[in-house]
Amino acid sequence: MAEITAALVKELREKTGAGMMDCKRALGEVAGDVEQAVDWLRKKGLAAAAKKAGRIAAEGLIGVATDGKIGVVVEVNAETDFVARNDKFQELVTGVTRLAVQHGDDIAAIKQAHVPAFDNTVEAHLTHLVATIGENMNLRRIARLEVSEGVVVGYVHNQLVPGLGKIGVLVALESAADAATLNTLGRQLAMHVAAASPLFLDVSSVDAAALERERDVLKEQARASGKPEAIIDKMVEGRVRKYYEEVVLLEQVYVVDGETKIAKVVENAGKAAGKPIKLVGFSRFVLGDGIEKETQDFAAEVAATLKA
């Protein structure tokens, strides 16, 4: 059997764009013949999948799953909204989400995990779907929350099917109160998070650099008003408090009644339950958030299709 050198693997990767381990396996299957290895990868759909990997995938689905004290939210991307309605793609997202409940939020580990329903690893099944459906897909991110006592509650806004949609939220509550009470409160808070888009849990968790930038902007805005420096400092502090109310979950006003702060909502719920309740974490995923999407006019898109 021919020796499978690093140079051969590199050459095959450059020709096909396939993954290193796939290239190594292909070369092993064909005794080191690069051209035959190219054909082997093409037949398996791996070369085709790799070529699609450079295309922007900003659509797809957010998956949410909980199991008592554990909850996860997962984003799997595809290129078009059409794929999000594909049963096989939905099965993939659901499978990955359930897997993350059991195994954690390490994406590399999740990709290598075997899923009985797929009869394959997550990564291999993802590659198979890319090749068969014809779009780039990507397991982009996973967030996992866990409490020692209490519940983690999930919510999907405008879900396409149970547990899958375009906005997913987790809320973690620590308490000895009964589960029904906590789940009801958790769902209400999760719906608030979906609507109000907080960035931080509490004031102490606000990013120092982000706060400093905000102070600088507020100072310049205040100075533009021509007020004395002593007045400016007070103006800035007032606006910083307003900033907290916009981005800090516990400082936000509850969207349901428009007047009670979330911290007070949680405190009141604890008093009603006879057990203190603490909101200890949240996570909010919006599909495609932070992905720079390509913009292309329709005429250009048609022209590109005709040239293909």
mmCIF file of C-alpha atoms in Angstrom:
data_model
loop_
_atom_site.group_PDB
_atom_site.id
_atom_site.type_symbol
_atom_site.label_atom_id
_atom_site.label_comp_id
_atom_site.label_asym_id
_atom_site.label_seq_id
_atom_site.Cartn_x
_atom_site.Cartn_y
_atom_site.Cartn_z
ATOM 1 C CA MET A 1 0.000 0.000 0.000
ATOM 2 C CA ALA A 2 1.348 3.427 -0.971
ATOM 3 C CA GLU A 3 2.371 5.787 1.813
ATOM 4 C CA ILE A 4 -0.196 8.546 2.398
ATOM 5 C CA THR A 5 2.044 11.560 2.931
ATOM 6 C CA ALA A 6 1.091 14.995 4.198
ATOM 7 C CA ALA A 7 2.015 16.376 0.759
ATOM 8 C CA LEU A 8 -0.514 14.066 -0.925
ATOM 9 C CA VAL A 9 -3.236 15.050 1.516
ATOM 10 C CA LYS A 10 -2.428 18.745 0.963
ATOM 11 C CA GLU A 11 -2.564 18.322 -2.814
ATOM 12 C CA LEU A 12 -5.937 16.594 -2.660
ATOM 13 C CA ARG A 13 -7.339 19.227 -0.315
ATOM 14 C CA GLU A 14 -6.276 21.980 -2.718
ATOM 15 C CA LYS A 15 -7.929 20.163 -5.616
ATOM 16 C CA THR A 16 -11.223 19.411 -3.878
ATOM 17 C CA GLY A 17 -11.551 21.615 -0.813
ATOM 18 C CA ALA A 18 -12.611 18.527 1.153
ATOM 19 C CA GLY A 19 -11.662 18.038 4.815
ATOM 20 C CA MET A 20 -8.253 16.704 5.812
ATOM 21 C CA MET A 21 -9.559 13.430 7.263
ATOM 22 C CA ASP A 22 -11.790 12.849 4.231
ATOM 23 C CA CYS A 23 -8.801 13.400 1.942
ATOM 24 C CA LYS A 24 -6.660 11.002 3.953
ATOM 25 C CA ARG A 25 -9.369 8.359 3.841
ATOM 26 C CA ALA A 26 -9.892 8.819 0.092
ATOM 27 C CA LEU A 27 -6.184 8.392 -0.614
ATOM 28 C CA GLY A 28 -6.138 5.281 1.527
ATOM 29 C CA GLU A 29 -9.053 3.825 -0.424
ATOM 30 C CA VAL A 30 -7.290 4.278 -3.792
ATOM 31 C CA ALA A 31 -3.696 3.479 -2.804
ATOM 32 C CA GLY A 32 -2.536 7.080 -2.927
ATOM 33 C CA ASP A 33 -3.671 7.951 -6.474
ATOM 34 C CA VAL A 34 -4.698 11.617 -6.283
ATOM 35 C CA GLU A 35 -6.915 11.631 -9.400
ATOM 36 C CA GLN A 36 -8.756 8.506 -8.277
ATOM 37 C CA ALA A 37 -9.092 10.078 -4.835
ATOM 38 C CA VAL A 38 -10.736 13.131 -6.435
ATOM 39 C CA ASP A 39 -13.259 10.814 -8.097
ATOM 40 C CA TRP A 40 -13.783 8.924 -4.832
ATOM 41 C CA LEU A 41 -14.596 12.178 -3.010
ATOM 42 C CA ARG A 42 -16.912 13.312 -5.793
ATOM 43 C CA LYS A 43 -18.795 10.024 -5.693
ATOM 44 C CA LYS A 44 -19.257 10.401 -1.949
ATOM 45 C CA GLY A 45 -20.439 13.965 -2.405
ATOM 46 C CA LEU A 46 -17.625 15.288 -0.232
ATOM 47 C CA ALA A 47 -15.900 17.389 -2.890
ATOM 48 C CA ALA A 48 -19.200 18.949 -3.901
ATOM 49 C CA ALA A 49 -19.994 19.757 -0.291
ATOM 50 C CA ALA A 50 -16.608 21.381 0.201
ATOM 51 C CA LYS A 51 -17.088 23.647 -2.821
ATOM 52 C CA LYS A 52 -20.292 24.951 -1.297
ATOM 53 C CA ALA A 53 -18.586 25.689 2.013
ATOM 54 C CA GLY A 54 -17.457 29.141 0.907
ATOM 55 C CA ARG A 55 -20.979 30.358 0.247
ATOM 56 C CA ILE A 56 -22.664 32.523 2.866
ATOM 57 C CA ALA A 57 -25.218 30.688 5.004
ATOM 58 C CA ALA A 58 -27.297 33.137 7.036
ATOM 59 C CA GLU A 59 -30.676 31.387 6.977
ATOM 60 C CA GLY A 60 -31.574 28.103 8.688
ATOM 61 C CA LEU A 61 -33.059 27.436 12.097
ATOM 62 C CA ILE A 62 -32.610 28.040 15.810
ATOM 63 C CA GLY A 63 -33.268 24.968 17.945
ATOM 64 C CA VAL A 64 -34.185 25.004 21.650
ATOM 65 C CA ALA A 65 -34.383 22.025 24.003
ATOM 66 C CA THR A 66 -34.601 21.730 27.798
ATOM 67 C CA ASP A 67 -34.470 18.910 30.304
ATOM 68 C CA GLY A 68 -35.359 20.232 33.742
ATOM 69 C CA LYS A 69 -32.195 21.904 35.013
ATOM 70 C CA ILE A 70 -30.469 21.982 31.608
ATOM 71 C CA GLY A 71 -31.268 23.913 28.452
ATOM 72 C CA VAL A 72 -29.582 24.518 25.106
ATOM 73 C CA VAL A 73 -30.082 26.813 22.160
ATOM 74 C CA VAL A 74 -28.430 25.962 18.841
ATOM 75 C CA GLU A 75 -28.052 27.734 15.494
ATOM 76 C CA VAL A 76 -27.624 25.748 12.286
ATOM 77 C CA ASN A 77 -27.365 27.809 9.118
ATOM 78 C CA ALA A 78 -28.233 27.210 5.488
ATOM 79 C CA GLU A 79 -28.239 29.550 2.491
ATOM 80 C CA THR A 80 -31.992 29.959 1.992
ATOM 81 C CA ASP A 81 -35.159 29.998 4.051
ATOM 82 C CA PHE A 82 -36.486 27.264 1.761
ATOM 83 C CA VAL A 83 -34.083 24.741 3.313
ATOM 84 C CA ALA A 84 -35.382 25.581 6.799
ATOM 85 C CA ARG A 85 -38.662 23.983 5.713
ATOM 86 C CA ASN A 86 -36.955 20.791 4.574
ATOM 87 C CA ASP A 87 -37.809 17.832 6.830
ATOM 88 C CA LYS A 88 -34.258 16.458 6.704
ATOM 89 C CA PHE A 89 -32.772 19.792 7.724
ATOM 90 C CA GLN A 90 -35.260 20.098 10.585
ATOM 91 C CA GLU A 91 -34.335 16.590 11.730
ATOM 92 C CA LEU A 92 -30.674 17.619 11.736
ATOM 93 C CA VAL A 93 -31.281 20.698 13.894
ATOM 94 C CA THR A 94 -33.517 18.788 16.295
ATOM 95 C CA GLY A 95 -30.958 15.985 16.586
ATOM 96 C CA VAL A 96 -28.070 18.357 17.256
ATOM 97 C CA THR A 97 -30.103 20.289 19.834
ATOM 98 C CA ARG A 98 -31.018 17.150 21.775
ATOM 99 C CA LEU A 99 -27.434 15.963 21.562
ATOM 100 C CA ALA A 100 -26.197 19.236 23.088
ATOM 101 C CA VAL A 101 -28.478 18.722 26.113
ATOM 102 C CA GLN A 102 -26.602 15.499 26.838
ATOM 103 C CA HIS A 103 -23.075 16.336 25.723
ATOM 104 C CA GLY A 104 -22.535 20.091 26.180
ATOM 105 C CA ASP A 105 -21.773 23.051 23.961
ATOM 106 C CA ASP A 106 -18.414 22.018 22.474
ATOM 107 C CA ILE A 107 -19.131 22.254 18.735
ATOM 108 C CA ALA A 108 -16.118 20.146 17.730
ATOM 109 C CA ALA A 109 -17.222 17.363 20.091
ATOM 110 C CA ILE A 110 -20.831 17.573 18.928
ATOM 111 C CA LYS A 111 -19.752 17.256 15.287
ATOM 112 C CA GLN A 112 -17.906 14.033 16.083
ATOM 113 C CA ALA A 113 -20.764 12.571 18.126
ATOM 114 C CA HIS A 114 -22.698 9.676 16.627
ATOM 115 C CA VAL A 115 -26.463 10.094 16.250
ATOM 116 C CA PRO A 116 -28.376 6.796 15.922
ATOM 117 C CA ALA A 117 -31.174 8.472 13.952
ATOM 118 C CA PHE A 118 -28.619 9.595 11.341
ATOM 119 C CA ASP A 119 -26.612 6.351 11.556
ATOM 120 C CA ASN A 120 -23.589 8.632 11.353
ATOM 121 C CA THR A 121 -21.740 11.430 13.083
ATOM 122 C CA VAL A 122 -23.205 14.926 13.024
ATOM 123 C CA GLU A 123 -20.399 16.173 10.780
ATOM 124 C CA ALA A 124 -20.778 13.341 8.275
ATOM 125 C CA HIS A 125 -24.546 13.745 8.177
ATOM 126 C CA LEU A 126 -24.173 17.500 7.691
ATOM 127 C CA THR A 127 -21.811 16.871 4.775
ATOM 128 C CA HIS A 128 -24.313 14.412 3.308
ATOM 129 C CA LEU A 129 -27.111 16.992 3.495
ATOM 130 C CA VAL A 130 -24.932 19.649 1.885
ATOM 131 C CA ALA A 131 -24.272 17.290 -1.015
ATOM 132 C CA THR A 132 -27.862 16.126 -1.422
ATOM 133 C CA ILE A 133 -29.771 19.366 -0.769
ATOM 134 C CA GLY A 134 -27.211 21.502 -2.599
ATOM 135 C CA GLU A 135 -26.649 24.329 -0.122
ATOM 136 C CA ASN A 136 -23.881 25.210 2.275
ATOM 137 C CA MET A 137 -24.810 24.426 5.889
ATOM 138 C CA ASN A 138 -23.026 25.168 9.115
ATOM 139 C CA LEU A 139 -23.389 24.340 12.804
ATOM 140 C CA ARG A 140 -22.614 27.861 13.922
ATOM 141 C CA ARG A 141 -23.051 28.125 17.694
ATOM 142 C CA ILE A 142 -24.424 26.479 20.828
ATOM 143 C CA ALA A 143 -25.276 27.951 24.236
ATOM 144 C CA ARG A 144 -26.025 25.767 27.255
ATOM 145 C CA LEU A 145 -27.368 26.794 30.665
ATOM 146 C CA GLU A 146 -27.576 24.618 33.759
ATOM 147 C CA VAL A 147 -28.703 25.202 37.356
ATOM 148 C CA SER A 148 -28.065 23.128 40.455
ATOM 149 C CA GLU A 149 -31.607 23.706 41.739
ATOM 150 C CA GLY A 150 -34.513 25.124 39.779
ATOM 151 C CA VAL A 151 -35.235 25.072 36.039
ATOM 152 C CA VAL A 152 -33.983 26.224 32.662
ATOM 153 C CA VAL A 153 -36.893 27.284 30.472
ATOM 154 C CA GLY A 154 -36.817 27.574 26.690
ATOM 155 C CA TYR A 155 -38.916 29.619 24.285
ATOM 156 C CA VAL A 156 -39.005 29.784 20.486
ATOM 157 C CA HIS A 157 -40.610 32.852 18.967
ATOM 158 C CA ASN A 158 -42.854 32.149 15.964
ATOM 159 C CA GLN A 159 -41.746 28.536 15.867
ATOM 160 C CA LEU A 160 -41.878 26.782 12.523
ATOM 161 C CA VAL A 161 -42.282 23.375 14.171
ATOM 162 C CA PRO A 162 -42.004 22.518 17.887
ATOM 163 C CA GLY A 163 -38.609 23.628 19.207
ATOM 164 C CA LEU A 164 -37.455 25.232 15.951
ATOM 165 C CA GLY A 165 -37.717 28.813 14.721
ATOM 166 C CA LYS A 166 -35.783 32.024 14.082
ATOM 167 C CA ILE A 167 -35.459 33.381 17.636
ATOM 168 C CA GLY A 168 -34.610 31.087 20.542
ATOM 169 C CA VAL A 169 -34.323 32.015 24.226
ATOM 170 C CA LEU A 170 -33.206 30.267 27.409
ATOM 171 C CA VAL A 171 -33.838 31.542 30.941
ATOM 172 C CA ALA A 172 -32.215 29.965 34.007
ATOM 173 C CA LEU A 173 -33.953 30.261 37.398
ATOM 174 C CA GLU A 174 -32.440 29.018 40.657
ATOM 175 C CA SER A 175 -34.984 28.297 43.372
ATOM 176 C CA ALA A 176 -36.534 25.628 45.573
ATOM 177 C CA ALA A 177 -40.001 26.757 44.455
ATOM 178 C CA ASP A 178 -42.191 24.210 42.673
ATOM 179 C CA ALA A 179 -41.395 23.484 39.032
ATOM 180 C CA ALA A 180 -44.790 24.608 37.701
ATOM 181 C CA THR A 181 -44.350 28.084 39.202
ATOM 182 C CA LEU A 182 -40.802 28.369 37.888
ATOM 183 C CA ASN A 183 -41.742 27.182 34.416
ATOM 184 C CA THR A 184 -44.564 29.706 34.178
ATOM 185 C CA LEU A 185 -42.310 32.555 35.313
ATOM 186 C CA GLY A 186 -39.476 31.325 33.086
ATOM 187 C CA ARG A 187 -41.655 31.322 29.978
ATOM 188 C CA GLN A 188 -42.902 34.846 30.727
ATOM 189 C CA LEU A 189 -39.323 36.074 31.201
ATOM 190 C CA ALA A 190 -38.155 34.257 28.069
ATOM 191 C CA MET A 191 -40.856 35.961 26.017
ATOM 192 C CA HIS A 192 -39.705 39.281 27.472
ATOM 193 C CA VAL A 193 -36.098 38.497 26.481
ATOM 194 C CA ALA A 194 -37.214 37.649 22.943
ATOM 195 C CA ALA A 195 -38.979 41.018 22.651
ATOM 196 C CA ALA A 196 -36.618 43.308 24.602
ATOM 197 C CA SER A 197 -33.221 41.985 23.385
ATOM 198 C CA PRO A 198 -31.138 42.486 26.560
ATOM 199 C CA LEU A 199 -27.376 42.166 26.233
ATOM 200 C CA PHE A 200 -26.390 41.598 29.875
ATOM 201 C CA LEU A 201 -27.948 39.915 32.908
ATOM 202 C CA ASP A 202 -27.084 42.537 35.534
ATOM 203 C CA VAL A 203 -25.155 45.795 35.885
ATOM 204 C CA SER A 204 -22.021 44.027 37.120
ATOM 205 C CA SER A 205 -21.853 41.958 33.936
ATOM 206 C CA VAL A 206 -21.918 44.954 31.572
ATOM 207 C CA ASP A 207 -18.781 44.946 29.453
ATOM 208 C CA ALA A 208 -16.453 47.646 30.808
ATOM 209 C CA ALA A 209 -15.195 48.656 27.362
ATOM 210 C CA ALA A 210 -18.739 48.917 26.017
ATOM 211 C CA LEU A 211 -19.756 51.065 28.985
ATOM 212 C CA GLU A 212 -16.737 53.350 28.565
ATOM 213 C CA ARG A 213 -17.545 53.863 24.886
ATOM 214 C CA GLU A 214 -21.124 54.662 25.825
ATOM 215 C CA ARG A 215 -19.941 57.215 28.428
ATOM 216 C CA ASP A 216 -17.690 58.899 25.859
ATOM 217 C CA VAL A 217 -20.551 59.212 23.393
ATOM 218 C CA LEU A 218 -22.905 60.538 26.054
ATOM 219 C CA LYS A 219 -20.338 63.121 27.243
ATOM 220 C CA GLU A 220 -19.860 64.459 23.733
ATOM 221 C CA GLN A 221 -23.612 64.653 23.224
ATOM 222 C CA ALA A 222 -23.994 66.511 26.536
ATOM 223 C CA ARG A 223 -21.142 68.921 25.759
ATOM 224 C CA ALA A 224 -22.835 69.770 22.467
ATOM 225 C CA SER A 225 -25.703 71.186 24.505
ATOM 226 C CA GLY A 226 -23.384 73.836 25.959
ATOM 227 C CA LYS A 227 -24.034 72.915 29.578
ATOM 228 C CA PRO A 228 -21.363 73.395 32.328
ATOM 229 C CA GLU A 229 -19.061 70.419 33.054
ATOM 230 C CA ALA A 230 -20.661 69.779 36.484
ATOM 231 C CA ILE A 231 -24.074 69.548 34.880
ATOM 232 C CA ILE A 232 -22.656 67.354 32.109
ATOM 233 C CA ASP A 233 -21.492 64.734 34.636
ATOM 234 C CA LYS A 234 -24.991 64.522 36.114
ATOM 235 C CA MET A 235 -26.500 64.312 32.643
ATOM 236 C CA VAL A 236 -24.151 61.488 31.728
ATOM 237 C CA GLU A 237 -24.941 59.503 34.883
ATOM 238 C CA GLY A 238 -28.640 59.868 34.165
ATOM 239 C CA ARG A 239 -28.145 58.654 30.628
ATOM 240 C CA VAL A 240 -25.983 55.738 31.828
ATOM 241 C CA ARG A 241 -28.882 54.632 34.039
ATOM 242 C CA LYS A 242 -31.093 54.852 30.953
ATOM 243 C CA TYR A 243 -28.527 52.755 29.056
ATOM 244 C CA TYR A 244 -28.711 50.097 31.773
ATOM 245 C CA GLU A 245 -32.493 50.043 31.443
ATOM 246 C CA GLU A 246 -32.094 49.361 27.731
ATOM 247 C CA VAL A 247 -29.444 46.605 27.781
ATOM 248 C CA VAL A 248 -29.471 44.983 31.257
ATOM 249 C CA LEU A 249 -32.184 42.356 31.716
ATOM 250 C CA LEU A 250 -32.761 42.888 35.443
ATOM 251 C CA GLU A 251 -32.974 46.666 34.898
ATOM 252 C CA GLN A 252 -35.398 46.484 31.983
ATOM 253 C CA VAL A 253 -39.078 47.304 32.382
ATOM 254 C CA TYR A 254 -41.281 44.244 31.938
ATOM 255 C CA VAL A 255 -42.913 44.394 28.501
ATOM 256 C CA VAL A 256 -46.166 42.918 29.837
ATOM 257 C CA ASP A 257 -47.087 45.761 32.212
ATOM 258 C CA GLY A 258 -44.717 48.485 31.005
ATOM 259 C CA GLU A 259 -43.775 49.661 34.499
ATOM 260 C CA THR A 260 -42.227 46.927 36.704
ATOM 261 C CA LYS A 261 -38.525 46.177 36.460
ATOM 262 C CA ILE A 262 -37.606 42.564 35.745
ATOM 263 C CA ALA A 263 -35.700 42.369 39.049
ATOM 264 C CA LYS A 264 -38.935 43.262 40.866
ATOM 265 C CA VAL A 265 -40.965 40.809 38.775
ATOM 266 C CA VAL A 266 -38.657 37.996 39.905
ATOM 267 C CA GLU A 267 -38.701 39.195 43.528
ATOM 268 C CA ASN A 268 -42.502 39.346 43.577
ATOM 269 C CA ALA A 269 -42.753 35.861 42.074
ATOM 270 C CA GLY A 270 -40.495 34.537 44.830
ATOM 271 C CA LYS A 271 -42.625 36.112 47.536
ATOM 272 C CA ALA A 272 -45.791 34.639 45.988
ATOM 273 C CA ALA A 273 -44.168 31.196 45.808
ATOM 274 C CA GLY A 274 -42.866 31.385 49.369
ATOM 275 C CA LYS A 275 -39.350 30.634 48.131
ATOM 276 C CA PRO A 276 -36.746 33.096 46.841
ATOM 277 C CA ILE A 277 -36.176 32.956 43.089
ATOM 278 C CA LYS A 278 -32.988 34.103 41.380
ATOM 279 C CA LEU A 279 -32.626 34.789 37.668
ATOM 280 C CA VAL A 280 -29.073 33.554 37.074
ATOM 281 C CA GLY A 281 -28.697 33.505 33.304
ATOM 282 C CA PHE A 282 -30.238 33.856 29.873
ATOM 283 C CA SER A 283 -29.303 33.310 26.264
ATOM 284 C CA ARG A 284 -30.937 34.740 23.159
ATOM 285 C CA PHE A 285 -30.125 33.580 19.622
ATOM 286 C CA VAL A 286 -31.454 35.364 16.552
ATOM 287 C CA LEU A 287 -30.977 33.532 13.272
ATOM 288 C CA GLY A 288 -28.133 34.984 11.213
ATOM 289 C CA ASP A 289 -27.269 37.603 13.838
ATOM 290 C CA GLY A 290 -23.845 39.057 13.029
ATOM 291 C CA ILE A 291 -23.493 37.320 9.657
ATOM 292 C CA GLU A 292 -22.795 39.742 6.846
ATOM 293 C CA LYS A 293 -25.162 38.827 4.054
ATOM 294 C CA GLU A 294 -24.414 39.324 0.379
ATOM 295 C CA THR A 295 -26.626 41.787 -1.436
ATOM 296 C CA GLN A 296 -27.281 41.181 -5.091
ATOM 297 C CA ASP A 297 -29.928 42.590 -7.386
ATOM 298 C CA PHE A 298 -32.324 40.207 -9.107
ATOM 299 C CA ALA A 299 -30.981 40.882 -12.624
ATOM 300 C CA ALA A 300 -27.439 40.065 -11.503
ATOM 301 C CA GLU A 301 -28.659 36.894 -9.816
ATOM 302 C CA VAL A 302 -30.421 35.738 -13.014
ATOM 303 C CA ALA A 303 -27.347 36.566 -15.101
ATOM 304 C CA ALA A 304 -25.118 34.570 -12.753
ATOM 305 C CA THR A 305 -27.511 31.621 -12.952
ATOM 306 C CA LEU A 306 -27.493 31.666 -16.752
ATOM 307 C CA LYS A 307 -23.695 31.671 -16.803
ATOM 308 C CA ALA A 308 -23.466 28.691 -14.427
#
